[in-house]
Amino acid sequence: MGYNVAIDGPAGAGKSTIAKLVAKEKGYIYVDTGAMYRALAIHFLKKGVSADDREAVARACEDAEVTIGYEDNIQQVYLNGENVTSMLRTEEVGNMASKTSAIPVVREKLLELQRSLAREKDVIMDGRDIGTNILPDADVKIYLTASVDTRARRRYDELRAKGEECDLDLIARDIKERDERDMTREIAPLKKAEGAILVDSSDMTIQQVVDEICSHCR
Ligand code: DC
């Protein structure tokens, strides 16, 4: 069994930024599980499947294979052999992933991939149900959050930096909707795992959050 750090929290809390930095400092492999849900979302979008049609989603899962690899320590996600990493981080894909990740077959599809990575390697894995469901015996569990306003502002700055037009109020509304969906779904809802350390990054710098988490890790 590898040494396992689980980081869960809502959209835009900074999980991936922080987890990548902790991974670098501690020599762990960073596993981004949201990217796996996003890869499946691309598959559903490509096939024109509606997130509300659970049977169609289940059928579409049958011909989707998600695998991951690493290039220069950066996670690459493959959908049926095609590297889709650069296509994952759009709002359309994120919303589709949020909706379809509430469907049990979608979660089952990714569960073993996530657990097997943690068995084999020292990992810091981020997502929504890592500490509660995927790795309940993780060595360290973190629940990383921030206020809706802070998260919306960060997402806005990130999109603007990429040259994308966006609206702060719309992003905040989207984040609230996504929180609601991720936290109230029946299967593996987002919540603080038992024994998880709560870190609210609203008024913390990136380095302060990294230091705080590293102080709990081996
Ligand atoms: O972290 P992210 O924004 O890339 O995740 C996209 C969606 O995938 C998120 O809204 C909920 C879902 N997800 C999940 O249900 N469980 C995980 N472990 C990771 C992500």
Coordinates of N, CA and C in Angstrom, one line a residue, residues 1-9 14-24 26-37 68 70 75 107 110-144 190 193 196 213 217:
M1 N 0.8 -1.2 0.0 CA 0.0 0.0 0.0 C 0.9 1.2 0.0
G2 N 0.5 2.2 -0.9 CA 1.3 3.4 -0.9 C 0.9 4.3 0.3
Y3 N 1.6 5.4 0.5 CA 1.2 6.4 1.5 C 0.1 7.3 0.8
N4 N -1.0 7.5 1.4 CA -2.1 8.1 0.7 C -2.6 9.4 1.4
V5 N -2.7 10.5 0.6 CA -3.3 11.7 1.1 C -4.5 12.0 0.3
A6 N -5.7 12.2 1.0 CA -6.9 12.4 0.3 C -7.3 13.9 0.5
I7 N -7.6 14.6 -0.6 CA -8.1 16.0 -0.5 C -9.4 16.1 -1.2
D8 N -10.4 16.4 -0.4 CA -11.8 16.6 -1.0 C -12.2 18.1 -0.7
G9 N -13.1 18.5 -1.5 CA -13.7 19.9 -1.3 C -14.4 20.3 -2.5
G14 N -9.4 25.1 -4.9 CA -7.9 25.2 -5.1 C -7.3 23.8 -4.9
K15 N -8.1 22.7 -4.9 CA -7.5 21.4 -4.6 C -6.4 21.0 -5.5
S16 N -6.6 21.2 -6.9 CA -5.6 20.7 -7.8 C -4.3 21.6 -7.7
T17 N -4.4 22.9 -7.6 CA -3.2 23.7 -7.4 C -2.4 23.3 -6.2
I18 N -3.1 23.1 -5.1 CA -2.5 22.8 -3.8 C -1.9 21.4 -3.9
A19 N -2.7 20.5 -4.4 CA -2.3 19.1 -4.4 C -1.0 18.9 -5.3
K20 N -1.0 19.6 -6.4 CA 0.2 19.5 -7.2 C 1.5 20.0 -6.5
L21 N 1.3 21.1 -5.7 CA 2.5 21.6 -5.0 C 2.9 20.7 -3.8
V22 N 1.9 20.2 -3.1 CA 2.2 19.2 -2.1 C 2.9 18.0 -2.6
A23 N 2.4 17.5 -3.8 CA 3.0 16.4 -4.4 C 4.5 16.6 -4.7
K24 N 4.8 17.8 -5.3 CA 6.1 18.1 -5.6 C 7.0 18.2 -4.4
K26 N 6.6 16.8 -1.5 CA 6.7 15.5 -0.7 C 7.1 14.3 -1.6
G27 N 7.1 14.5 -2.9 CA 7.5 13.4 -3.8 C 6.4 12.4 -4.0
Y28 N 5.1 12.8 -3.9 CA 4.0 12.0 -4.2 C 3.6 12.2 -5.6
I29 N 2.7 11.2 -6.1 CA 2.1 11.4 -7.4 C 0.8 12.0 -7.2
Y30 N 0.5 13.0 -8.0 CA -0.8 13.7 -7.9 C -1.8 13.0 -8.8
V31 N -2.9 12.6 -8.2 CA -4.0 12.0 -8.9 C -5.3 12.9 -8.9
D32 N -5.7 13.4 -10.1 CA -6.8 14.3 -10.2 C -8.0 13.4 -10.6
T33 N -8.9 13.1 -9.7 CA -10.0 12.2 -10.1 C -11.1 13.0 -10.8
G34 N -11.2 14.3 -10.6 CA -12.2 15.1 -11.4 C -11.9 14.9 -12.9
A35 N -10.6 14.9 -13.2 CA -10.3 14.7 -14.6 C -10.8 13.5 -15.2
M36 N -10.9 12.4 -14.4 CA -11.5 11.1 -14.9 C -13.0 11.3 -15.2
Y37 N -13.7 12.0 -14.3 CA -15.1 12.2 -14.5 C -15.3 13.1 -15.7
I68 N -5.0 6.5 -17.2 CA -4.2 7.6 -17.0 C -2.7 7.3 -17.1
Y70 N 1.5 9.3 -17.0 CA 2.2 10.5 -16.6 C 3.3 10.9 -17.6
Q75 N -0.2 14.4 -14.9 CA -1.2 13.4 -15.3 C -1.8 13.7 -16.6
R107 N -19.7 6.2 -11.4 CA -18.8 6.2 -10.3 C -18.1 4.8 -10.2
L110 N -15.1 4.2 -12.3 CA -13.8 4.8 -12.0 C -13.2 4.4 -10.7
L111 N -14.0 3.7 -9.9 CA -13.6 3.4 -8.5 C -12.3 2.5 -8.5
E112 N -12.3 1.5 -9.3 CA -11.1 0.6 -9.2 C -9.9 1.2 -9.7
L113 N -10.0 2.0 -10.8 CA -8.9 2.8 -11.3 C -8.2 3.7 -10.2
Q114 N -9.1 4.3 -9.5 CA -8.6 5.2 -8.4 C -8.0 4.4 -7.3
R115 N -8.6 3.4 -6.8 CA -8.1 2.6 -5.7 C -6.7 1.9 -6.1
S116 N -6.7 1.4 -7.4 CA -5.4 0.7 -7.7 C -4.2 1.7 -7.8
L117 N -4.5 2.9 -8.2 CA -3.4 3.9 -8.2 C -2.8 4.1 -6.8
A118 N -3.8 4.2 -5.8 CA -3.4 4.4 -4.4 C -2.7 3.2 -3.8
R119 N -3.1 2.0 -4.3 CA -2.4 0.8 -3.7 C -1.0 0.8 -4.2
E120 N -0.7 1.2 -5.4 CA 0.6 1.0 -6.0 C 1.6 2.1 -5.6
K121 N 1.1 3.3 -5.4 CA 2.0 4.5 -5.3 C 1.7 5.4 -4.1
D122 N 2.7 6.2 -3.7 CA 2.4 7.3 -2.8 C 1.7 8.4 -3.5
V123 N 0.4 8.6 -3.1 CA -0.3 9.6 -3.9 C -1.0 10.6 -3.0
I124 N -1.2 11.8 -3.7 CA -2.2 12.8 -3.1 C -3.3 12.8 -4.1
M125 N -4.5 12.4 -3.7 CA -5.6 12.3 -4.7 C -6.7 13.3 -4.3
D126 N -7.1 14.0 -5.3 CA -8.2 15.0 -5.0 C -9.5 14.7 -5.7
G127 N -10.6 15.1 -5.1 CA -11.9 14.8 -5.6 C -13.0 15.2 -4.7
R128 N -14.1 14.4 -4.6 CA -15.2 14.8 -3.8 C -15.5 13.7 -2.7
D129 N -15.1 12.5 -3.0 CA -15.4 11.3 -2.1 C -14.2 10.5 -1.8
I130 N -13.0 11.1 -1.9 CA -11.8 10.3 -1.7 C -11.7 9.9 -0.2
G131 N -11.8 10.8 0.7 CA -11.7 10.5 2.1 C -12.9 9.7 2.6
T132 N -14.1 9.9 2.0 CA -15.3 9.3 2.5 C -15.5 7.9 1.9
N133 N -15.0 7.7 0.7 CA -15.5 6.5 0.0 C -14.3 5.7 -0.7
I134 N -13.5 6.4 -1.4 CA -12.4 5.8 -2.2 C -11.3 5.3 -1.3
L135 N -10.8 6.2 -0.5 CA -9.7 5.8 0.4 C -10.0 6.2 1.9
P136 N -11.0 5.5 2.5 CA -11.4 5.9 3.8 C -10.3 5.7 4.8
D137 N -9.3 4.8 4.5 CA -8.2 4.6 5.4 C -6.9 5.4 5.0
A138 N -7.1 6.5 4.3 CA -6.0 7.3 3.8 C -5.2 7.8 5.1
D139 N -3.9 7.9 4.9 CA -3.0 8.3 6.0 C -3.4 9.7 6.5
V140 N -3.7 10.6 5.5 CA -4.1 12.0 5.9 C -5.3 12.3 5.0
K141 N -6.3 12.9 5.7 CA -7.5 13.4 4.9 C -7.7 14.9 5.2
I142 N -7.9 15.6 4.1 CA -8.0 17.0 4.1 C -9.4 17.4 3.5
Y143 N -10.1 18.3 4.1 CA -11.3 18.9 3.5 C -10.9 20.4 3.2
L144 N -10.7 20.7 1.9 CA -10.3 22.0 1.5 C -11.4 22.8 1.0
L190 N -20.4 15.0 -1.7 CA -19.3 15.7 -1.1 C -19.6 16.1 0.3
A193 N -14.9 14.1 5.4 CA -14.8 12.7 5.9 C -14.5 12.7 7.4
A196 N -11.2 14.0 8.9 CA -10.5 14.9 7.9 C -10.2 16.3 8.6
I213 N -0.9 21.8 4.9 CA -1.2 20.4 4.6 C 0.1 19.6 4.7
C217 N 1.6 15.7 6.8 CA 2.0 14.6 6.0 C 3.4 14.1 6.3

